[in-house]
Coordinates of N, CA and C in Angstrom, one line a residue:
M1 N 0.8 -1.2 0.0 CA 0.0 0.0 0.0 C 0.8 1.2 -0.1
K2 N 1.9 1.2 0.8 CA 2.9 2.4 0.9 C 3.5 2.6 -0.5
I3 N 3.9 1.5 -1.1 CA 4.6 1.7 -2.4 C 3.7 2.3 -3.5
S4 N 2.3 1.9 -3.4 CA 1.5 2.4 -4.4 C 1.2 3.9 -4.2
S5 N 1.2 4.3 -2.9 CA 1.0 5.8 -2.5 C 2.1 6.6 -3.1
V6 N 3.4 6.1 -2.9 CA 4.6 6.8 -3.4 C 4.5 6.9 -5.0
A7 N 4.2 5.7 -5.6 CA 4.1 5.7 -7.1 C 3.1 6.8 -7.6
T8 N 2.0 6.9 -6.8 CA 0.9 7.8 -7.2 C 1.4 9.2 -7.1
A9 N 2.1 9.6 -6.1 CA 2.7 10.9 -5.9 C 3.7 11.2 -7.0
V10 N 4.5 10.4 -7.3 CA 5.5 10.6 -8.4 C 4.8 10.8 -9.8
V11 N 3.7 10.0 -10.1 CA 3.0 10.2 -11.3 C 2.3 11.5 -11.3
L12 N 1.7 12.1 -10.2 CA 1.1 13.2 -10.2 C 2.0 14.4 -10.4
G13 N 3.2 14.3 -9.8 CA 4.3 15.4 -9.9 C 4.7 15.5 -11.4
L14 N 5.0 14.3 -12.0 CA 5.4 14.3 -13.5 C 4.3 14.9 -14.3
S15 N 3.1 14.5 -13.9 CA 2.0 15.0 -14.8 C 1.8 16.5 -14.7
G16 N 2.1 17.2 -13.6 CA 2.1 18.6 -13.5 C 3.1 19.3 -14.4
T17 N 4.4 18.7 -14.5 CA 5.4 19.2 -15.3 C 5.0 19.0 -16.7
A18 N 4.4 17.8 -17.1 CA 4.0 17.6 -18.5 C 3.0 18.5 -18.9
A19 N 2.0 18.7 -17.9 CA 0.9 19.6 -18.3 C 1.4 21.0 -18.7
F20 N 2.5 21.6 -18.1 CA 2.9 22.9 -18.4 C 3.6 22.8 -19.9
A21 N 4.3 21.7 -20.0 CA 5.1 21.6 -21.3 C 4.0 21.3 -22.5
Q22 N 2.9 20.7 -22.3 CA 1.9 20.5 -23.4 C 0.9 21.6 -23.5
A23 N 0.5 22.2 -22.4 CA -0.7 23.1 -22.6 C -0.3 24.6 -22.5
A24 N 0.8 25.0 -21.7 CA 1.1 26.4 -21.6 C 1.7 26.9 -22.8
N25 N 1.5 28.2 -23.1 CA 2.2 28.9 -24.1 C 3.6 29.2 -23.6
T26 N 4.6 28.9 -24.5 CA 5.9 28.9 -24.1 C 6.8 29.8 -24.9
G27 N 6.2 30.6 -25.9 CA 6.9 31.5 -26.7 C 6.8 33.1 -26.5
W28 N 6.8 33.8 -27.5 CA 6.8 35.2 -27.4 C 5.3 35.7 -27.4
Y29 N 5.1 36.9 -26.8 CA 3.8 37.5 -26.8 C 3.9 39.0 -26.8
I30 N 2.7 39.6 -27.1 CA 2.7 41.1 -26.8 C 1.6 41.4 -25.9
A31 N 1.8 42.5 -25.0 CA 0.9 42.8 -23.9 C 0.4 44.2 -23.9
P32 N -0.7 44.5 -24.5 CA -1.3 45.8 -24.4 C -2.0 46.0 -23.1
T33 N -1.8 47.1 -22.4 CA -2.5 47.4 -21.2 C -3.2 48.8 -21.1
V34 N -4.1 48.9 -20.2 CA -4.7 50.3 -19.8 C -4.7 50.3 -18.3
G35 N -4.6 51.4 -17.7 CA -4.8 51.6 -16.3 C -5.0 52.9 -15.7
V36 N -4.9 52.9 -14.4 CA -5.0 54.1 -13.7 C -3.8 54.4 -12.7
T37 N -3.5 55.6 -12.6 CA -2.3 55.9 -11.6 C -2.9 56.5 -10.4
L38 N -2.3 56.1 -9.2 CA -2.5 56.8 -8.0 C -1.3 57.5 -7.6
N39 N -1.3 58.8 -7.8 CA -0.2 59.6 -7.8 C 0.6 60.0 -6.5
D40 N 1.8 60.3 -6.5 CA 2.6 60.7 -5.3 C 1.9 62.0 -4.8
S41 N 2.0 62.1 -3.5 CA 1.4 63.2 -2.8 C 1.9 64.7 -3.3
D42 N 3.1 64.6 -3.9 CA 3.8 65.9 -4.4 C 3.1 66.4 -5.6
R43 N 2.3 65.6 -6.3 CA 1.7 65.9 -7.6 C 0.6 66.8 -7.4
N44 N 0.0 67.4 -8.5 CA -1.1 68.2 -8.4 C -2.4 67.6 -8.3
K45 N -2.4 66.3 -8.7 CA -3.7 65.6 -8.8 C -3.5 64.2 -8.3
N46 N -4.5 63.6 -7.8 CA -4.3 62.3 -7.1 C -4.4 61.2 -8.0
T47 N -5.0 61.2 -9.1 CA -5.1 60.1 -10.0 C -4.8 60.6 -11.5
G48 N -4.5 59.6 -12.3 CA -4.4 59.8 -13.7 C -4.6 58.6 -14.6
G49 N -4.2 58.5 -15.8 CA -4.4 57.4 -16.7 C -3.1 56.9 -17.2
A50 N -3.1 55.7 -17.7 CA -2.0 55.1 -18.2 C -2.3 54.1 -19.3
V51 N -1.4 53.9 -20.3 CA -1.4 53.0 -21.3 C -0.1 52.4 -21.4
G52 N 0.0 51.1 -21.9 CA 1.2 50.5 -22.0 C 1.3 49.4 -23.1
L53 N 2.6 49.0 -23.6 CA 2.7 48.0 -24.5 C 4.0 47.3 -24.3
A54 N 4.0 46.0 -24.1 CA 5.2 45.2 -23.8 C 5.3 44.0 -24.8
I55 N 6.5 43.6 -25.1 CA 6.7 42.3 -25.7 C 7.4 41.4 -24.7
G56 N 6.9 40.1 -24.6 CA 7.4 39.2 -23.6 C 7.8 37.9 -24.1
K57 N 8.5 37.1 -23.2 CA 9.0 35.8 -23.5 C 8.8 35.0 -22.3
V58 N 8.2 33.8 -22.5 CA 8.1 32.7 -21.4 C 9.5 32.0 -21.4
L59 N 10.2 32.1 -20.3 CA 11.5 31.5 -20.2 C 11.4 30.2 -19.8
N60 N 10.6 29.8 -18.7 CA 10.5 28.5 -18.2 C 9.2 28.5 -17.3
E61 N 9.0 27.5 -16.6 CA 7.8 27.3 -15.7 C 7.6 28.4 -14.8
K62 N 8.7 29.1 -14.4 CA 8.6 30.1 -13.3 C 8.8 31.5 -13.8
W63 N 9.5 31.7 -15.0 CA 10.0 33.1 -15.2 C 9.4 33.6 -16.6
N64 N 9.0 34.9 -16.7 CA 8.9 35.6 -17.9 C 9.7 36.8 -17.9
V65 N 10.1 37.3 -19.0 CA 10.8 38.5 -19.2 C 10.1 39.4 -20.1
E66 N 9.9 40.7 -19.8 CA 9.1 41.6 -20.7 C 10.0 42.9 -21.0
F67 N 9.9 43.5 -22.2 CA 10.6 44.7 -22.6 C 9.4 45.6 -23.1
G68 N 9.2 46.8 -22.5 CA 8.1 47.6 -22.9 C 8.1 49.0 -22.4
G69 N 7.0 49.8 -22.6 CA 7.0 51.1 -22.3 C 5.6 51.6 -21.9
Q70 N 5.4 52.7 -21.1 CA 4.3 53.1 -20.7 C 4.1 54.7 -21.1
Y71 N 2.9 55.1 -21.3 CA 2.6 56.6 -21.3 C 1.6 56.9 -20.2
L72 N 2.0 57.9 -19.2 CA 1.1 58.2 -18.1 C 0.7 59.7 -18.2
R73 N -0.6 59.9 -18.1 CA -1.1 61.3 -18.1 C -1.5 61.6 -16.6
L74 N -0.5 62.0 -15.8 CA -0.7 62.0 -14.4 C -1.6 63.0 -13.7
D75 N -1.9 64.1 -14.4 CA -2.9 65.0 -13.9 C -4.1 65.4 -15.0
G76 N -4.0 64.7 -16.0 CA -4.9 65.0 -17.1 C -4.6 66.1 -18.0
K77 N -3.5 66.9 -17.8 CA -3.2 68.0 -18.6 C -1.8 68.4 -18.6
N78 N -1.2 68.8 -17.5 CA 0.1 69.3 -17.4 C 1.3 68.4 -17.0
D79 N 0.9 67.2 -16.5 CA 2.0 66.3 -16.0 C 1.9 65.1 -16.7
E80 N 2.9 64.7 -17.6 CA 2.9 63.5 -18.4 C 4.2 62.8 -18.3
Q81 N 4.2 61.6 -18.5 CA 5.4 60.8 -18.3 C 5.4 59.6 -19.4
G82 N 6.6 59.4 -19.8 CA 6.9 58.2 -20.7 C 8.0 57.4 -20.2
N83 N 7.9 56.2 -20.2 CA 8.9 55.3 -19.6 C 9.2 54.0 -20.5
I84 N 10.4 53.6 -20.5 CA 10.8 52.1 -21.1 C 11.5 51.4 -20.1
G85 N 11.5 50.1 -20.2 CA 12.3 49.3 -19.3 C 12.1 47.8 -19.5
V86 N 12.8 47.1 -18.6 CA 12.7 45.6 -18.7 C 12.2 45.1 -17.3
D87 N 11.3 44.1 -17.4 CA 10.7 43.5 -16.2 C 10.9 42.0 -16.2
G88 N 11.1 41.5 -14.8 CA 11.1 40.0 -14.7 C 9.8 39.7 -13.9
L89 N 9.1 38.7 -14.4 CA 7.9 38.2 -13.8 C 8.1 36.7 -13.3
Y90 N 8.0 36.5 -11.9 CA 8.1 35.3 -11.3 C 6.7 34.8 -11.0
F91 N 6.4 33.7 -11.6 CA 5.1 33.0 -11.4 C 5.2 31.9 -10.3
F92 N 4.2 32.0 -9.4 CA 4.2 31.1 -8.3 C 3.5 29.8 -8.7
N93 N 2.8 29.9 -9.8 CA 2.2 28.6 -10.4 C 1.7 29.0 -11.9
R94 N 1.4 28.1 -12.6 CA 1.0 28.3 -14.0 C -0.5 27.7 -14.2
N95 N -1.2 27.8 -13.1 CA -2.7 27.4 -13.2 C -3.5 28.3 -14.2
P96 N -3.9 27.7 -15.2 CA -4.6 28.5 -16.3 C -5.7 29.4 -15.7
D97 N -6.4 29.0 -14.7 CA -7.5 29.8 -14.1 C -7.0 30.9 -13.2
F98 N -5.8 30.8 -12.6 CA -5.3 31.8 -11.7 C -3.8 31.6 -11.5
A99 N -3.0 32.5 -12.3 CA -1.5 32.3 -12.2 C -0.9 33.5 -11.6
P100 N -0.7 33.6 -10.2 CA -0.1 34.8 -9.6 C 1.3 34.9 -9.9
Y101 N 1.7 36.3 -9.9 CA 3.2 36.4 -10.1 C 3.6 37.7 -9.4
A102 N 5.0 37.8 -9.2 CA 5.5 39.0 -8.6 C 6.4 39.6 -9.8
V103 N 6.4 41.0 -9.8 CA 7.2 41.5 -10.9 C 8.1 42.6 -10.4
A104 N 9.3 42.8 -11.0 CA 10.2 43.8 -10.6 C 11.0 44.1 -11.9
G105 N 11.3 45.5 -12.0 CA 12.0 45.9 -13.1 C 12.8 47.2 -13.0
L106 N 13.6 47.6 -14.0 CA 14.3 48.8 -14.1 C 14.0 49.4 -15.4
G107 N 14.1 50.9 -15.4 CA 13.8 51.5 -16.6 C 14.3 52.9 -16.6
Y108 N 13.9 53.6 -17.7 CA 14.2 55.0 -17.9 C 12.9 55.7 -18.0
V109 N 12.9 56.9 -17.4 CA 11.6 57.7 -17.4 C 11.9 59.2 -17.8
R110 N 11.1 59.7 -18.7 CA 11.1 61.2 -19.0 C 9.8 61.8 -18.7
E111 N 9.9 62.8 -17.7 CA 8.7 63.5 -17.3 C 8.7 65.0 -17.8
A112 N 7.7 65.4 -18.2 CA 7.6 66.6 -18.8 C 6.6 67.6 -18.1
R113 N 6.9 68.8 -18.0 CA 6.2 69.8 -17.2 C 5.5 69.3 -15.9
A114 N 6.5 68.7 -15.1 CA 6.0 68.0 -13.8 C 5.5 69.1 -12.9
F115 N 6.1 70.1 -12.8 CA 5.8 71.1 -11.8 C 5.8 72.5 -12.5
G116 N 4.8 73.1 -13.0 CA 4.6 74.3 -13.6 C 5.3 74.3 -14.9
N117 N 6.3 75.2 -15.2 CA 7.0 75.3 -16.5 C 8.4 74.7 -16.4
T118 N 8.6 73.7 -15.4 CA 9.9 73.1 -15.4 C 10.1 72.3 -16.7
P119 N 11.4 72.2 -17.2 CA 11.6 71.5 -18.3 C 11.6 70.0 -18.1
A120 N 11.4 69.2 -19.2 CA 11.4 67.7 -19.0 C 12.7 67.3 -18.4
N121 N 12.6 66.2 -17.6 CA 13.8 65.7 -17.0 C 13.7 64.1 -17.0
D122 N 15.0 63.7 -17.2 CA 15.2 62.1 -17.4 C 15.7 61.5 -16.1
N123 N 15.1 60.3 -15.8 CA 15.5 59.8 -14.5 C 15.5 58.3 -14.4
L124 N 16.1 57.7 -13.5 CA 16.1 56.2 -13.4 C 14.7 55.8 -12.7
L125 N 14.2 54.7 -13.2 CA 12.9 54.2 -12.7 C 13.1 52.8 -12.1
V126 N 12.5 52.5 -11.0 CA 12.4 51.2 -10.4 C 11.0 50.8 -10.2
K127 N 10.7 49.6 -10.5 CA 9.3 49.1 -10.4 C 9.3 47.8 -9.6
A128 N 8.2 47.6 -8.9 CA 7.9 46.2 -8.3 C 6.4 46.1 -8.0
G129 N 5.9 45.0 -8.0 CA 4.4 44.8 -7.8 C 4.0 43.2 -7.8
L130 N 2.7 43.1 -7.9 CA 2.0 41.7 -7.9 C 0.9 41.8 -8.8
G131 N 0.6 40.6 -9.5 CA -0.5 40.4 -10.3 C -0.7 39.0 -10.6
F132 N -1.7 38.7 -11.6 CA -2.0 37.4 -12.1 C -2.4 37.4 -13.5
T133 N -2.5 36.2 -14.1 CA -3.0 36.1 -15.4 C -4.1 34.9 -15.3
K134 N -5.0 34.8 -16.3 CA -5.9 33.9 -16.4 C -6.1 33.6 -17.9
K135 N -6.2 32.3 -18.3 CA -6.2 31.9 -19.7 C -7.6 32.2 -20.2
L136 N -7.8 32.9 -21.4 CA -9.1 33.1 -21.9 C -9.3 32.2 -23.0
S137 N -8.2 32.0 -23.9 CA -8.3 31.1 -25.1 C -6.9 30.5 -25.2
R138 N -6.7 29.8 -26.3 CA -5.5 29.0 -26.5 C -4.3 30.0 -26.6
N139 N -4.4 31.1 -27.2 CA -3.4 32.2 -27.4 C -3.5 33.4 -26.7
V140 N -4.5 33.6 -25.9 CA -4.8 34.8 -25.2 C -5.0 34.6 -23.6
D141 N -4.3 35.4 -22.9 CA -4.5 35.4 -21.4 C -4.9 36.8 -21.0
F142 N -5.8 36.9 -20.1 CA -6.1 38.2 -19.3 C -5.0 38.3 -18.3
R143 N -4.6 39.7 -18.1 CA -3.6 40.0 -17.1 C -4.0 41.2 -16.4
T144 N -3.5 41.4 -15.0 CA -3.7 42.5 -14.4 C -2.6 42.6 -13.1
D145 N -2.1 43.8 -12.9 CA -1.2 43.9 -11.9 C -1.2 45.3 -11.2
A146 N -0.6 45.4 -10.1 CA -0.5 46.7 -9.4 C 1.0 46.9 -9.1
R147 N 1.6 48.0 -9.7 CA 2.9 48.2 -9.5 C 3.3 49.5 -8.9
Y148 N 4.3 49.5 -8.0 CA 4.8 50.8 -7.4 C 5.9 51.2 -8.3
Q149 N 5.9 52.4 -8.7 CA 6.9 52.9 -9.7 C 7.7 54.1 -9.2
W150 N 8.9 54.1 -8.8 CA 9.6 55.0 -8.0 C 10.7 55.5 -8.9
H151 N 10.9 56.9 -9.0 CA 12.0 57.4 -9.9 C 12.5 58.6 -9.2
T152 N 13.8 58.9 -9.5 CA 14.6 60.1 -9.1 C 14.1 61.2 -9.8
N153 N 14.4 62.4 -9.3 CA 13.7 63.6 -9.8 C 14.9 64.7 -9.8
K154 N 15.1 65.3 -10.9 CA 16.3 66.2 -11.0 C 15.9 67.6 -10.9
T155 N 14.5 67.9 -10.7 CA 14.1 69.2 -10.6 C 14.3 69.8 -9.2
G156 N 14.8 69.0 -8.2 CA 15.0 69.5 -6.9 C 13.8 69.2 -6.0
V157 N 12.7 68.8 -6.5 CA 11.6 68.3 -5.7 C 11.9 66.9 -5.2
N158 N 11.2 66.2 -4.2 CA 11.5 65.0 -3.8 C 11.3 63.9 -4.9
N159 N 12.0 62.8 -4.7 CA 11.8 61.7 -5.6 C 10.4 61.3 -5.5
L160 N 9.9 60.7 -6.6 CA 8.5 60.5 -6.7 C 8.1 59.0 -6.7
G161 N 7.0 58.6 -6.2 CA 6.6 57.2 -6.3 C 5.1 57.2 -6.6
D162 N 4.7 56.5 -7.6 CA 3.3 56.4 -8.1 C 2.9 54.9 -8.1
W163 N 1.6 54.6 -7.9 CA 1.1 53.3 -8.0 C 0.4 53.3 -9.5
V164 N 0.5 52.2 -10.2 CA 0.1 52.0 -11.6 C -0.8 50.7 -11.5
I165 N -2.0 50.8 -11.6 CA -2.8 49.6 -11.5 C -3.3 49.4 -13.0
S166 N -3.0 48.3 -13.7 CA -3.3 48.1 -15.0 C -4.0 46.9 -15.4
A167 N -4.6 46.6 -16.5 CA -5.2 45.4 -17.0 C -5.0 45.3 -18.4
G168 N -4.9 44.1 -19.0 CA -4.7 44.1 -20.4 C -4.8 42.5 -20.9
L169 N -4.1 42.3 -21.9 CA -3.9 40.9 -22.5 C -2.5 40.5 -22.8
N170 N -2.3 39.2 -22.7 CA -1.1 38.6 -23.2 C -1.6 37.8 -24.5
I171 N -1.0 38.3 -25.7 CA -1.4 37.7 -27.0 C -0.1 36.9 -27.5
Y172 N -0.3 35.5 -27.5 CA 0.9 34.7 -27.8 C 1.0 34.5 -29.3
F173 N 2.2 34.4 -29.8 CA 2.5 34.1 -31.2 C 2.6 32.6 -31.6
D174 N 2.9 31.8 -30.6 CA 3.1 30.4 -30.8 C 1.7 29.7 -30.9
D175 N 1.7 28.6 -31.7 CA 0.5 27.9 -31.9 C 0.7 26.5 -31.4
R176 N 0.0 26.2 -30.3 CA 0.2 24.9 -29.6 C -0.4 23.7 -30.3
G177 N -1.2 24.0 -31.5 CA -1.8 22.9 -32.1 C -3.2 22.5 -31.4
P178 N -3.7 21.3 -31.6 CA -5.0 21.0 -30.9 C -4.8 21.0 -29.5
A179 N -5.9 21.4 -28.8 CA -5.9 21.4 -27.3 C -5.6 19.9 -26.8
P180 N -4.9 19.8 -25.8 CA -4.6 18.5 -25.3 C -5.9 18.0 -24.6
A181 N -5.9 16.7 -24.6 CA -7.1 16.0 -23.9 C -7.0 16.4 -22.4
A182 N -8.1 16.4 -21.8 CA -8.2 16.8 -20.4 C -7.6 15.5 -19.6
Y183 N -6.8 16.0 -18.6 CA -6.1 14.9 -17.9 C -7.0 14.3 -16.9
V184 N -7.0 12.9 -17.0 CA -7.9 12.2 -16.0 C -7.0 11.4 -15.1
A185 N -7.1 11.6 -13.9 CA -6.2 11.0 -12.9 C -6.6 9.5 -12.8
A186 N -5.5 8.7 -12.7 CA -5.8 7.3 -12.5 C -6.4 7.0 -11.2
P187 N -7.3 6.0 -11.2 CA -8.1 5.8 -9.9 C -7.2 5.2 -8.8
A188 N -7.5 5.7 -7.7 CA -6.6 5.3 -6.5 C -6.6 3.7 -6.3
Y189 N -5.5 3.3 -5.9 CA -5.3 1.8 -5.8 C -6.0 1.4 -4.5
V190 N -6.8 0.3 -4.7 CA -7.6 -0.2 -3.6 C -7.1 -1.7 -3.4
E191 N -6.6 -1.9 -2.2 CA -6.2 -3.3 -2.0 C -7.4 -4.3 -2.0
P192 N -7.4 -5.3 -2.8 CA -8.6 -6.2 -2.9 C -8.7 -6.9 -1.5
A193 N -10.0 -7.2 -1.3 CA -10.4 -7.9 0.0 C -10.1 -9.3 -0.1
Y194 N -9.7 -9.9 0.9 CA -9.4 -11.3 0.9 C -10.7 -12.1 0.9
V195 N -10.7 -13.1 -0.1 CA -11.9 -14.0 -0.3 C -11.4 -15.5 0.0
A196 N -11.9 -16.1 1.0 CA -11.5 -17.4 1.3 C -12.0 -18.4 0.2
P197 N -11.2 -19.3 -0.2 CA -11.6 -20.2 -1.3 C -12.9 -21.1 -0.8
A198 N -13.7 -21.4 -1.8 CA -14.8 -22.2 -1.5 C -14.4 -23.6 -1.0
P199 N -15.1 -24.1 0.0 CA -14.7 -25.5 0.4 C -14.7 -26.5 -0.6
V200 N -13.9 -27.4 -0.7 CA -13.8 -28.6 -1.6 C -14.5 -29.8 -1.0
A201 N -15.5 -30.3 -1.7 CA -16.2 -31.4 -1.2 C -15.4 -32.7 -1.1
A202 N -15.4 -33.3 -0.1 CA -14.7 -34.6 0.1 C -15.1 -35.7 -1.0
T203 N -14.0 -36.3 -1.4 CA -14.4 -37.4 -2.5 C -14.9 -38.7 -1.7
P204 N -16.2 -39.2 -2.0 CA -16.6 -40.2 -1.3 C -15.8 -41.6 -1.5
P205 N -15.8 -42.4 -0.5 CA -14.9 -43.6 -0.7 C -15.6 -44.5 -1.7
P206 N -14.9 -45.4 -2.4 CA -15.5 -46.2 -3.4 C -16.4 -47.1 -2.8
A207 N -17.5 -47.6 -3.6 CA -18.5 -48.5 -3.0 C -17.9 -49.8 -2.7
A208 N -18.4 -50.4 -1.7 CA -17.9 -51.8 -1.3 C -18.2 -52.8 -2.3
M209 N -17.4 -53.6 -2.5 CA -17.5 -54.8 -3.5 C -18.6 -55.7 -2.8
P210 N -19.6 -56.2 -3.5 CA -20.6 -57.2 -2.9 C -19.8 -58.5 -2.4
V211 N -20.2 -58.9 -1.2 CA -19.6 -60.1 -0.6 C -20.2 -61.4 -1.2
Q212 N -19.4 -62.2 -1.9 CA -19.9 -63.5 -2.5 C -20.0 -64.6 -1.4
P213 N -21.1 -65.2 -1.3 CA -21.2 -66.2 -0.2 C -20.2 -67.4 -0.5
A214 N -19.8 -67.9 0.5 CA -18.7 -69.0 0.5 C -19.5 -70.2 -0.1
P215 N -18.7 -70.9 -1.0 CA -19.3 -72.2 -1.6 C -19.6 -73.3 -0.5
A216 N -20.6 -74.1 -0.7 CA -21.0 -75.0 0.3 C -19.9 -76.0 0.3
P217 N -19.7 -76.6 1.4 CA -18.6 -77.6 1.6 C -18.8 -78.8 0.7
Y218 N -17.8 -79.4 0.2 CA -18.0 -80.6 -0.5 C -18.2 -81.9 0.3
V219 N -19.2 -82.6 0.0 CA -19.5 -83.9 0.7 C -19.4 -85.0 -0.3
A220 N -18.4 -85.8 0.1 CA -18.2 -87.0 -0.8 C -19.5 -88.0 -0.8
P221 N -19.7 -88.6 -1.9 CA -20.8 -89.6 -1.8 C -20.6 -90.8 -0.9
A222 N -21.4 -91.4 -0.3 CA -21.2 -92.6 0.5 C -20.9 -93.7 -0.4
R223 N -19.9 -94.6 -0.1 CA -19.5 -95.8 -0.8 C -20.5 -97.0 -0.3
A224 N -20.8 -97.8 -1.4 CA -21.7 -99.0 -1.1 C -21.0 -100.1 -0.3
T225 N -21.6 -100.8 0.6 CA -21.0 -101.8 1.5 C -21.2 -103.1 0.8
K226 N -20.1 -103.9 0.6 CA -20.1 -105.3 0.0 C -20.8 -106.2 0.8
Q227 N -21.6 -107.2 0.4 CA -22.3 -108.3 1.2 C -21.4 -109.4 1.3
D228 N -21.3 -110.3 2.5 CA -20.5 -111.4 2.6 C -21.4 -112.6 2.1
R229 N -20.9 -113.3 1.1 CA -21.7 -114.4 0.5 C -21.7 -115.8 1.4
N230 N -20.8 -115.9 2.3 CA -20.7 -117.2 3.1 C -21.9 -117.2 4.0

């Protein structure tokens, strides 16, 4: 019973790796997104809008890498920002219904007219956040994440940190072919119950041979007596 349990665990572990290799998209994709910004308190307005576009690659079961950029309109009129960078996405699992990930990245940001008539300034950008994906079809995933984006500021005002909450799609270029058949787990091993063999009927002894009566004893006939003629 213990051996069968270990074997079952090994089979399930291998099936999980095989499921990623057979069903998950493993190539390049593009990721258009739209979102909202929750601005640093030093800005003139609390919220703004964002659009983004990235190109990504699935490296293995745990990691994706993305190269992309964003355009942020931080106060709707006078404060706008563009950035480009590279991000690493670490997936905690690849469940098609809910695949959570952590993201971190570095980039370059240019911010224009951030404070009145100040000129545009270029700065280092650091990003970190959490998100998840959900498979919608063979080559399309829904995605959403929240990232804290911090950058230096050369205008003399404090460094700035904004939250960007976005949603979009991962559109894959690779074609996985026909969808794999749904995995059906093997039934659990059940040790058969012991069944005693049916009793074997005893072989009856052979029938007794009939007893032949003993033959009658032989009796010799009596001899005749000769008569004396004298």
